[in-house]
PDB file of C-alpha atoms and ligand atoms in Angstrom:
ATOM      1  CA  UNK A  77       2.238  -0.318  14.402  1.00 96.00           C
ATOM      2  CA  UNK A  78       4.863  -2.916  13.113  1.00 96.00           C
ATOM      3  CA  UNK A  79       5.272  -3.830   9.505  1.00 97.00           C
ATOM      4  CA  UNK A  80       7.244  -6.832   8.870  1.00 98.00           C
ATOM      5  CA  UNK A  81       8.365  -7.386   5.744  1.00 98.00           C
ATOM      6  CA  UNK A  82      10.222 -10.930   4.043  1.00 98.00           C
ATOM      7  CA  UNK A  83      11.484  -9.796   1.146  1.00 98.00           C
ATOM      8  CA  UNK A  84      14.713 -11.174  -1.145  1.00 97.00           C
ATOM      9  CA  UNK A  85      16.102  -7.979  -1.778  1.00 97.00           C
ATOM     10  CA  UNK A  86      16.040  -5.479   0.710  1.00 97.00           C
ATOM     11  CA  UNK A  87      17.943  -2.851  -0.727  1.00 96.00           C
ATOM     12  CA  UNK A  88      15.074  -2.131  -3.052  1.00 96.00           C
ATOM     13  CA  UNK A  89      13.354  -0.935   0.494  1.00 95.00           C
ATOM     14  CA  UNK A  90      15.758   1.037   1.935  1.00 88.00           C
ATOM     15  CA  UNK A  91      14.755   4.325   0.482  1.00 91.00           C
ATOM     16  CA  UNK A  92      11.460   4.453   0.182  1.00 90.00           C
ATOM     17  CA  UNK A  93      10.814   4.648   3.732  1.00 93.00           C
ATOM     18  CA  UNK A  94      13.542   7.372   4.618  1.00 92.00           C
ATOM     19  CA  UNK A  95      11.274  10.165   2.944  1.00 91.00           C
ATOM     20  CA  UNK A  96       8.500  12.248   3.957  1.00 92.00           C
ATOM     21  CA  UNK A  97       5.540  10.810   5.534  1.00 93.00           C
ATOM     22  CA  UNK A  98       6.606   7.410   6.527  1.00 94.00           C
ATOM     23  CA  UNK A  99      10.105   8.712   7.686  1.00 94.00           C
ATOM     24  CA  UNK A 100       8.054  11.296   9.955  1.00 95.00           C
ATOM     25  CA  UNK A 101       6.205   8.467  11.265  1.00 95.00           C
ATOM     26  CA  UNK A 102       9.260   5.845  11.588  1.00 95.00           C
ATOM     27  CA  UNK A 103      10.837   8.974  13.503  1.00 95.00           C
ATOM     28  CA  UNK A 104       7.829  10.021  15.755  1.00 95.00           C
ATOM     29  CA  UNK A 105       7.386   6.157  16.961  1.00 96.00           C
ATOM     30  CA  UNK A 106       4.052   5.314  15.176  1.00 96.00           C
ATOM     31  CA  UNK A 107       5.107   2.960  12.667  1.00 97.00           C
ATOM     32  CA  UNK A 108       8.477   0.351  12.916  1.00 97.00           C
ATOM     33  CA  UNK A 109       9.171  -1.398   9.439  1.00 96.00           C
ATOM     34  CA  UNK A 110      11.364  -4.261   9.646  1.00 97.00           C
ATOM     35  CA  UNK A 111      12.395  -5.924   6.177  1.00 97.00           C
ATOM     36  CA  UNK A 112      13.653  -9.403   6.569  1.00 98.00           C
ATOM     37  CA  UNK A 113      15.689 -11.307   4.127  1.00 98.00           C
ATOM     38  CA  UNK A 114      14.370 -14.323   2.925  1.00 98.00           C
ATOM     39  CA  UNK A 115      17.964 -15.622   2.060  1.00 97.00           C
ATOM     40  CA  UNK A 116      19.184 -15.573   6.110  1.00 97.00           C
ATOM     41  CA  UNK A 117      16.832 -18.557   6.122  1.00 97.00           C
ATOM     42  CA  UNK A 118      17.707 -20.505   3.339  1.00 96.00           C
ATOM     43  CA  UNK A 119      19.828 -23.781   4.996  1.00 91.00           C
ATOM     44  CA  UNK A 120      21.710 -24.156   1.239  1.00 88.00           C
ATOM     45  CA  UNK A 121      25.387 -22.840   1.576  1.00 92.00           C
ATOM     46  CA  UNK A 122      25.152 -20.566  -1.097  1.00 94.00           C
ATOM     47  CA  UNK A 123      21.820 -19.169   0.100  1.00 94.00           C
ATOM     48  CA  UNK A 124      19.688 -20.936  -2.613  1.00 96.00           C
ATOM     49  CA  UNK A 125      15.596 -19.945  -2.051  1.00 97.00           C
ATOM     50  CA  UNK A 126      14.160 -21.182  -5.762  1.00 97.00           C
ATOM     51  CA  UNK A 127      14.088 -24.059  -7.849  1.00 97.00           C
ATOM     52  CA  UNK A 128      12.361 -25.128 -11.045  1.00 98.00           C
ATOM     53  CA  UNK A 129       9.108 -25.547 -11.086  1.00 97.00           C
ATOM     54  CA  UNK A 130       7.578 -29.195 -10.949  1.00 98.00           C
ATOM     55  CA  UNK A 131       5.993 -30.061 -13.910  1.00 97.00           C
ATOM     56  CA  UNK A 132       8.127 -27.750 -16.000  1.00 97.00           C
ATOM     57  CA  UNK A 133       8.010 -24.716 -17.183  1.00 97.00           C
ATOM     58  CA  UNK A 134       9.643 -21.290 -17.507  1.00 96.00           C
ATOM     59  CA  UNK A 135      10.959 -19.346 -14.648  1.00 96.00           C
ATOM     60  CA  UNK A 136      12.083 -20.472 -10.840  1.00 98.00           C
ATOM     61  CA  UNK A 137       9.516 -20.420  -8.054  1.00 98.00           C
ATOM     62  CA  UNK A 138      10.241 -19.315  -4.567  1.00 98.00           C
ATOM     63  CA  UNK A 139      10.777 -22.429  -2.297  1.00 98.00           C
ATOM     64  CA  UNK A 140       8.539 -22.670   0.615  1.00 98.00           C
ATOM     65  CA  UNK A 141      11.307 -23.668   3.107  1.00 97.00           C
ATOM     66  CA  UNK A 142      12.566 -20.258   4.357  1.00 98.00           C
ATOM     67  CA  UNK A 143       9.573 -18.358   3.905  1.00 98.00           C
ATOM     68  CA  UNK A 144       8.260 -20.782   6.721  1.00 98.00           C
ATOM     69  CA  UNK A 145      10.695 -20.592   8.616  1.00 98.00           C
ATOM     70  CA  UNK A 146      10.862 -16.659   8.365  1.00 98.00           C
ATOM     71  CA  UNK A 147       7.869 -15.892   9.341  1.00 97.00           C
ATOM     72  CA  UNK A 148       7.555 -18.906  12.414  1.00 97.00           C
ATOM     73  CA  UNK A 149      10.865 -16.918  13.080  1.00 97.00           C
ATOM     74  CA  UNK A 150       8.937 -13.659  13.565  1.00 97.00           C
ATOM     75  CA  UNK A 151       6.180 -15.114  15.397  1.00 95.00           C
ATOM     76  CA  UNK A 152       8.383 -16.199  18.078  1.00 95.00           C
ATOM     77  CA  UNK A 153       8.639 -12.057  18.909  1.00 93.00           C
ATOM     78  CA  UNK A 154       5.454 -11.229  17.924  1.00 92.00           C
ATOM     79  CA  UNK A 155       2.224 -13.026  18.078  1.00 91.00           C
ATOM     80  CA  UNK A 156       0.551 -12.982  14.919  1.00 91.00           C
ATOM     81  CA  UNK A 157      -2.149 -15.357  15.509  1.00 88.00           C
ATOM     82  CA  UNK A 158      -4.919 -13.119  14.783  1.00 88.00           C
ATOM     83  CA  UNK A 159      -2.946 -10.325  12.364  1.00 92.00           C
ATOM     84  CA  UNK A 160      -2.596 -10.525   9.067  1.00 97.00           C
ATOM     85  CA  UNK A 161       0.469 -12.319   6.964  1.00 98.00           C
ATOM     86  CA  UNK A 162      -0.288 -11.099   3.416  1.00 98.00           C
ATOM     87  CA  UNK A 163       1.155 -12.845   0.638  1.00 98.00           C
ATOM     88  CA  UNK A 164       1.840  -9.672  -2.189  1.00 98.00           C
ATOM     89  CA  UNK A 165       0.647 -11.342  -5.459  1.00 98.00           C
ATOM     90  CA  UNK A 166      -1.478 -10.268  -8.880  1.00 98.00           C
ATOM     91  CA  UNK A 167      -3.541 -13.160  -8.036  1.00 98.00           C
ATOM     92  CA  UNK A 168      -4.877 -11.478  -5.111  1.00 98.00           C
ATOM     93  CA  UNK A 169      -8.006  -9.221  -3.687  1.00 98.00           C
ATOM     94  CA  UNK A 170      -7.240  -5.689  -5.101  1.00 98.00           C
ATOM     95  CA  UNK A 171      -5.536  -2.815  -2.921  1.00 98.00           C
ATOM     96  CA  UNK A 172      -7.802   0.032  -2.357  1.00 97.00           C
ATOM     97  CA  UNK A 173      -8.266   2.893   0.337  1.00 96.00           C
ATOM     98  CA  UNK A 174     -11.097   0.580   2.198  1.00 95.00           C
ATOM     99  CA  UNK A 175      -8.202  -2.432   2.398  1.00 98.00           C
ATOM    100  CA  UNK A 176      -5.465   0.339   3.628  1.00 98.00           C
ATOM    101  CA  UNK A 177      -8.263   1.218   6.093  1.00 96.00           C
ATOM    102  CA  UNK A 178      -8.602  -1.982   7.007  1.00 97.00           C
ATOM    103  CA  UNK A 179      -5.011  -2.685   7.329  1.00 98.00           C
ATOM    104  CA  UNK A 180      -4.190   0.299   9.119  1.00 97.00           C
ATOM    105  CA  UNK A 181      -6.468  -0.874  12.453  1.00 96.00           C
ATOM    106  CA  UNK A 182      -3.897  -3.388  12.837  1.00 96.00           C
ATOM    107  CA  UNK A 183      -1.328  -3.456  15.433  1.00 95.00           C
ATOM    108  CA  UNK A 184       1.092  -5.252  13.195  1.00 96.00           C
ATOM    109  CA  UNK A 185       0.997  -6.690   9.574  1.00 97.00           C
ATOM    110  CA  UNK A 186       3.288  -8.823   7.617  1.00 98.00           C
ATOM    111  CA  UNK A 187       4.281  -8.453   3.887  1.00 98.00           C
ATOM    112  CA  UNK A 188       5.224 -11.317   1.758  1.00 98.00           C
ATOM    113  CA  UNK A 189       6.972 -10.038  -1.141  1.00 98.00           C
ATOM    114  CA  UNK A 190       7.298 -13.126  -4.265  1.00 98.00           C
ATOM    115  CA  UNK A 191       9.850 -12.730  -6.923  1.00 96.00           C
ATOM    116  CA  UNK A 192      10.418 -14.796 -10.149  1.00 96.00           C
ATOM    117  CA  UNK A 193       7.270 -16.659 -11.162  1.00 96.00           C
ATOM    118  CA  UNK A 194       6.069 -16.062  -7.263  1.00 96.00           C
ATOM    119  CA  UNK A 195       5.952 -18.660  -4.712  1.00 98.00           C
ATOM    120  CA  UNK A 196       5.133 -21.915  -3.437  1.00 98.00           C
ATOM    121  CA  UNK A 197       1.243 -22.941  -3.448  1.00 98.00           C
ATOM    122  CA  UNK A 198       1.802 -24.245  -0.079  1.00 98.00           C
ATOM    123  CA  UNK A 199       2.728 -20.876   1.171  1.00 98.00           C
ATOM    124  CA  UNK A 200      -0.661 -19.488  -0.093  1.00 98.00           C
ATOM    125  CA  UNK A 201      -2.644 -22.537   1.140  1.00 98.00           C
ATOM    126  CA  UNK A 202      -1.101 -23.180   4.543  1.00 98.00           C
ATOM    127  CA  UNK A 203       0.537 -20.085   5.496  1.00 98.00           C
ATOM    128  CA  UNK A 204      -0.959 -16.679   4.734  1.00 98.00           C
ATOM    129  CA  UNK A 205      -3.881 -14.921   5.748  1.00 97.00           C
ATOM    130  CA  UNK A 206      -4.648 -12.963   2.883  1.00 98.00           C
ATOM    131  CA  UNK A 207      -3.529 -12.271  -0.565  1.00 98.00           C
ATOM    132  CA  UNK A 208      -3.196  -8.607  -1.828  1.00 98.00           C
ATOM    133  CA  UNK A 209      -2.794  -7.404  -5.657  1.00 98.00           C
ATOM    134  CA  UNK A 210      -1.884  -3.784  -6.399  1.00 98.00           C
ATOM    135  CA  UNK A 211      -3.282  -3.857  -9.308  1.00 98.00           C
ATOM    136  CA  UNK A 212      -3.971  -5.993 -12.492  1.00 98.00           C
ATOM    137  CA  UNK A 213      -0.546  -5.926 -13.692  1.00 98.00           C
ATOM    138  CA  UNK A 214       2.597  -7.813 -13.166  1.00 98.00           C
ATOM    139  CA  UNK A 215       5.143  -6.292 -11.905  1.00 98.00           C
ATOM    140  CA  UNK A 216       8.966  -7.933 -11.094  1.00 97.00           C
ATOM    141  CA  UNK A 217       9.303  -8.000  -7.417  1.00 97.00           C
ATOM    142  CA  UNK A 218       6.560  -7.613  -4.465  1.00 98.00           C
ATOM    143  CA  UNK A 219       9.012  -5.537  -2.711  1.00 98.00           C
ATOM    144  CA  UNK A 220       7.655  -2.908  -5.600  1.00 98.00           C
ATOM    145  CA  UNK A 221       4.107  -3.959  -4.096  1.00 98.00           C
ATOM    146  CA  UNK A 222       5.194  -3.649  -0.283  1.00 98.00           C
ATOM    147  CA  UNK A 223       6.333   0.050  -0.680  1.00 97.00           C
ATOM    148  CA  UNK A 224       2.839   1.302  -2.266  1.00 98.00           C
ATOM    149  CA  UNK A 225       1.214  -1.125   0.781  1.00 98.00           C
ATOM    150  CA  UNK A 226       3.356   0.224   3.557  1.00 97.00           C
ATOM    151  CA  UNK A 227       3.107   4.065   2.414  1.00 96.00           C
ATOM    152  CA  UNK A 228      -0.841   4.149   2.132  1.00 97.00           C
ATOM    153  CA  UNK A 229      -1.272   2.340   5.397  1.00 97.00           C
ATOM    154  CA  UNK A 230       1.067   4.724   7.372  1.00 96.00           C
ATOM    155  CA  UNK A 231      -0.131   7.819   6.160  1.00 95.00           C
ATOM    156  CA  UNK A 232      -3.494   6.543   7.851  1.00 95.00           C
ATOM    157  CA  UNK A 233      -2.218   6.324  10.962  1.00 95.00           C
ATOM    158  CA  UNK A 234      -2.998   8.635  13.667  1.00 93.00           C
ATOM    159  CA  UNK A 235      -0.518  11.201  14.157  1.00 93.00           C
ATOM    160  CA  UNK A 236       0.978  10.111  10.541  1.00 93.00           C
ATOM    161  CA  UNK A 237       0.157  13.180   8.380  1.00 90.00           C
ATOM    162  CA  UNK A 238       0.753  16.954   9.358  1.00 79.00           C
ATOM    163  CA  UNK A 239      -2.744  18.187   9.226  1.00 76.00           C
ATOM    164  CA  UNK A 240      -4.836  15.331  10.657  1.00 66.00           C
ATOM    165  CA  UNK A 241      -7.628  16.358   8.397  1.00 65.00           C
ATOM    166  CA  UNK A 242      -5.918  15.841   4.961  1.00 69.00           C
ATOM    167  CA  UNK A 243      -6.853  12.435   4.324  1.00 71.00           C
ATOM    168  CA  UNK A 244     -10.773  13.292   4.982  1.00 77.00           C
ATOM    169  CA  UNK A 245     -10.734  15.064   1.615  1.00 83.00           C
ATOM    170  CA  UNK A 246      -8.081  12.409  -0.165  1.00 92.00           C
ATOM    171  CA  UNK A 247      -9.441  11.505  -3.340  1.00 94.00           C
ATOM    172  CA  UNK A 248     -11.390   7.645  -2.132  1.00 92.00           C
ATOM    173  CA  UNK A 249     -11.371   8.404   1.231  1.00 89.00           C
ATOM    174  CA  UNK A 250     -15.330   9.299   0.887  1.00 86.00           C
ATOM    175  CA  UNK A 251     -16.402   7.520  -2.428  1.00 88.00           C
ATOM    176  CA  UNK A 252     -14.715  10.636  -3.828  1.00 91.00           C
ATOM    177  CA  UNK A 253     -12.172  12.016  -5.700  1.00 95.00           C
ATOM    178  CA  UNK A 254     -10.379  14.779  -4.525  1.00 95.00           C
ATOM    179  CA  UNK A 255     -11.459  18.444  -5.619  1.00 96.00           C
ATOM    180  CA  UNK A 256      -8.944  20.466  -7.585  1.00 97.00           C
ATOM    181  CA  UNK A 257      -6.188  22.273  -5.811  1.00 97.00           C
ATOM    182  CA  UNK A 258      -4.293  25.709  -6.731  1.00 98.00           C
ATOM    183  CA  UNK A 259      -2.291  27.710  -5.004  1.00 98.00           C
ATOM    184  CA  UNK A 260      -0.122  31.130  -5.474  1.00 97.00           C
ATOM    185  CA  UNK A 261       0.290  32.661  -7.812  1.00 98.00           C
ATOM    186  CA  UNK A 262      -3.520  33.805  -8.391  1.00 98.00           C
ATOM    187  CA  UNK A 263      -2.892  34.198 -11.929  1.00 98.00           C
ATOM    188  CA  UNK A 264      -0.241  31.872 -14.098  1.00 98.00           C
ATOM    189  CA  UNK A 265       0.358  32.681 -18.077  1.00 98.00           C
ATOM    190  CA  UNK A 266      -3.636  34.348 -17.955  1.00 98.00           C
ATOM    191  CA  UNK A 267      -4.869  31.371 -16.064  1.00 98.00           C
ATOM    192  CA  UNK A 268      -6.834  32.222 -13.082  1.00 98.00           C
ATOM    193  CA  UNK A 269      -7.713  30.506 -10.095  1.00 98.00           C
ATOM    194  CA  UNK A 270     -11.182  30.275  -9.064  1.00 98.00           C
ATOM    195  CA  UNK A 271     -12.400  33.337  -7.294  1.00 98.00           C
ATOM    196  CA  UNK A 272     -14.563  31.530  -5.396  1.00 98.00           C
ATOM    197  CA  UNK A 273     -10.978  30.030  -3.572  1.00 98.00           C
ATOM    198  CA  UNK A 274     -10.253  33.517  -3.284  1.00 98.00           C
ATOM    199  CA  UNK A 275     -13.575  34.796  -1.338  1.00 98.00           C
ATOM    200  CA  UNK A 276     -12.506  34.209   2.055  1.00 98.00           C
ATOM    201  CA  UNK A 277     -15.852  32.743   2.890  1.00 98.00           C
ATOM    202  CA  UNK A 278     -15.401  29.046   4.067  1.00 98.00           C
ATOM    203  CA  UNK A 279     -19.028  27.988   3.614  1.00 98.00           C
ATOM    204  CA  UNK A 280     -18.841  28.858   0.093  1.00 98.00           C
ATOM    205  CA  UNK A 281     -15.556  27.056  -0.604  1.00 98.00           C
ATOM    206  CA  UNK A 282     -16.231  24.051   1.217  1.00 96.00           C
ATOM    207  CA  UNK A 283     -20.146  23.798  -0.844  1.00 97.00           C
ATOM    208  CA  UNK A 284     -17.916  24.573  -4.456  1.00 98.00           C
ATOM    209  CA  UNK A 285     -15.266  21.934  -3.483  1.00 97.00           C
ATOM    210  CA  UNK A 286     -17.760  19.813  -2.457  1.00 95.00           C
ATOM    211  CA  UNK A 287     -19.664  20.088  -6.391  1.00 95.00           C
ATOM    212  CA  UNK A 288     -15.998  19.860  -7.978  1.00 97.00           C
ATOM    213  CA  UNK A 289     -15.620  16.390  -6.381  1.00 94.00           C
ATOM    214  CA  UNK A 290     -18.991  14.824  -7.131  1.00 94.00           C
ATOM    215  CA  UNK A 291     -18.266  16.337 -10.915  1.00 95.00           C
ATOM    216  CA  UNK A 292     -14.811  15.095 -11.166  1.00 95.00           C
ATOM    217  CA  UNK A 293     -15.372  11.739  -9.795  1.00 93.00           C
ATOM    218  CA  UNK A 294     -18.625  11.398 -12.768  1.00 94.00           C
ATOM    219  CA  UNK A 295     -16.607  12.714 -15.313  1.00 96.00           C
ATOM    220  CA  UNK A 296     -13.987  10.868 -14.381  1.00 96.00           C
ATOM    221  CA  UNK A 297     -14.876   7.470 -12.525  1.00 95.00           C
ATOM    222  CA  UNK A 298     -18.432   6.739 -13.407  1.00 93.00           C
ATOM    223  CA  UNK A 299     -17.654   3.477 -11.883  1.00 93.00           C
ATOM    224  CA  UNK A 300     -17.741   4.757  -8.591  1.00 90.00           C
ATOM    225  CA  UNK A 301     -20.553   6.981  -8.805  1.00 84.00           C
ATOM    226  CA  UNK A 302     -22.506   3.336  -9.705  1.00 83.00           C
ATOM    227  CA  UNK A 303     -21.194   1.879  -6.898  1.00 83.00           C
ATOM    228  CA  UNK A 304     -23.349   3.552  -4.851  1.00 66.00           C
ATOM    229  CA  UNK A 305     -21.337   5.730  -3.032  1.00 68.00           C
ATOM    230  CA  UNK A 306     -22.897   9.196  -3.731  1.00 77.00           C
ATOM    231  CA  UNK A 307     -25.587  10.182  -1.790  1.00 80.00           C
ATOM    232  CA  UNK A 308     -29.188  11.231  -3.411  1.00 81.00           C
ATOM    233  CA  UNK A 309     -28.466  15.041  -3.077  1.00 83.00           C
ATOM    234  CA  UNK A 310     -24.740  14.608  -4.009  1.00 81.00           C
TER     235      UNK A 310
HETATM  236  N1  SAM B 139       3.768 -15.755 -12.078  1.00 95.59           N
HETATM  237  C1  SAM B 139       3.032 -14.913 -11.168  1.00 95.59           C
HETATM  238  C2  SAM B 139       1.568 -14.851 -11.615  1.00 95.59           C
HETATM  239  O1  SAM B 139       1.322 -14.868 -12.820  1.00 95.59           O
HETATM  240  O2  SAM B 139       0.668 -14.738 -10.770  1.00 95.59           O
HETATM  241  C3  SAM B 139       3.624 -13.520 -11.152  1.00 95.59           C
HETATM  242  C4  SAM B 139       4.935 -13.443 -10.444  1.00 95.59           C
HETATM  243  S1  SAM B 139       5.596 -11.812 -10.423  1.00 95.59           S
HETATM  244  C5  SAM B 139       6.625 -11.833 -11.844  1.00 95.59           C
HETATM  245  C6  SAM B 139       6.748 -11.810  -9.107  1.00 95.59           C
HETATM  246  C7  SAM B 139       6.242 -11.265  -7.790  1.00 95.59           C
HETATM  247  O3  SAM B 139       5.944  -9.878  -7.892  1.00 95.59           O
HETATM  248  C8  SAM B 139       4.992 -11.907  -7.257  1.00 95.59           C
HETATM  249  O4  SAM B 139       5.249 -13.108  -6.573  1.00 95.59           O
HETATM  250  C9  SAM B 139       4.444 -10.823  -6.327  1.00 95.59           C
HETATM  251  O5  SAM B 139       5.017 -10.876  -5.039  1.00 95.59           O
HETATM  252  C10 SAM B 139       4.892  -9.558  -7.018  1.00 95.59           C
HETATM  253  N2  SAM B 139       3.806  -8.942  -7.798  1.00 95.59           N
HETATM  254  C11 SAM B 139       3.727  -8.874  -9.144  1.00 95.59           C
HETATM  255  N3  SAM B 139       2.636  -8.210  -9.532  1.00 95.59           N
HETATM  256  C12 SAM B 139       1.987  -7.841  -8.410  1.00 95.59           C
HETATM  257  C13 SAM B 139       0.783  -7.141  -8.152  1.00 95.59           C
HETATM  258  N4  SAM B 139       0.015  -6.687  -9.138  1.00 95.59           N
HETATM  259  N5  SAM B 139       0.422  -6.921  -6.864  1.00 95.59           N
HETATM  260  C14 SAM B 139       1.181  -7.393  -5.848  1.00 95.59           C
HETATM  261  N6  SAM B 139       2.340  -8.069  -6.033  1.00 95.59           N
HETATM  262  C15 SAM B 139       2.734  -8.296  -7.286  1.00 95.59           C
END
């Protein structure tokens, strides 16, 4: 897979993907991120990509000259006629495991990170493919958005994670949220861990981790026990 991402500051990206399970992946071959600066396409001599916006108001809006040209830049390498250019914005559909699903069957994605009070309408109406929100929040820069995209969509590709089962148990991966973990010691300050953990028989784990999710995800998120996802014996 190949992430490209247009960002203004792509410092803010250098670290994140230089640890654990991205880096892994980066180093086996699965995944290539390439951040681009939005600023190498600005024509203005100082490198000018925002002005005020029209109409007034407070703030500076990202201009939709370089973005354009950014990403028709790209596409001269790579064809992304039928792969998703995703414009990183509050105002779009919200992030979850089933969109990193979705987004990981991709051969190659690209990230538009907004900064300021975001970008150009006409990059939303004449450019992107989709719009993606991590959450209902604002936050300052999409690059902040781009590293929480990138890191759940790697760690679903094939090959990405150690144990190639991990992510079948990942808390929304089924509906689900994870079952509770322990490991040594047995017993910490009096507390013990279950001795069911402790049985050595796998058919009884797996049935009392099983329980622990559907109980932790009622207690917890009712909201997606309504959605349907548990099954009638579950
Ligand atoms: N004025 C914009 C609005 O109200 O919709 C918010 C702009 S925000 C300060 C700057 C940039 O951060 C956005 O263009 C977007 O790229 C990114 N951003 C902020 N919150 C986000 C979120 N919840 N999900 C994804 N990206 C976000």
């Amino acid at each position: 897979m190949r992430i490209d991402i247009l960002c203004l500051f792509p410092e803010m990206l250098a670290s994140p993907f230089d640890y654990s399970i991205v880096k892994r992946a980066r180093e086996r071959g699965l995944v290539e991120v390439v951040v681009h600066n939005i600023r190498d396409y600005s024509h203005d001599k100082h490198h000018i990509v925002d002005d005020y916006p029209y109409g007034g108001g407070p703030g500076m809006v990202l201009k939709p000259e370089p973005i354009f040209e950014a990403t028709e830049s790209i596409k001269e390498r790579v064809d992304y006629s039928d792969l998703p250019i995703i414009l990183l914005t509050p105002q779009g559909r919200l992030f979850t495991q089933q969109v990193a699903r979705e987004l990981a069957l991709h051969q190659n994605i690209m990230l538009i990170c907004g900064h300021y009070e975001g970008v150009d309408e006409r990059v939303r109406e004449h450019l992107v493919s989709d719009e993606v929100s991590i959450g209902d929040y604002v936050l300052s820069a999409g690059e902040l958005a781009a590293m929480v995209v990138v890191d759940a969509v790697v760690r679903l590709i094939p090959g990405a994670l150690g144990s190639p089962l991990s992510f079948h148990s990942d808390s929304h991966s089924n509906g689900l949220l994870e079952y509770p973990q322990y490991t040594r010691p047995k017993v910490y300050r009096g507390w013990t861990v279950p001795s069911v953990l402790l049985s050595g028989n796998h058919g009884e784990i797996a049935r009392w981790r099983w329980q622990q999710a559907i109980l932790r995800t009622l207690k917890r998120r009712p909201d997606l026990a309504k959605q349907g996802n548990l099954s009638a014996e579950e």
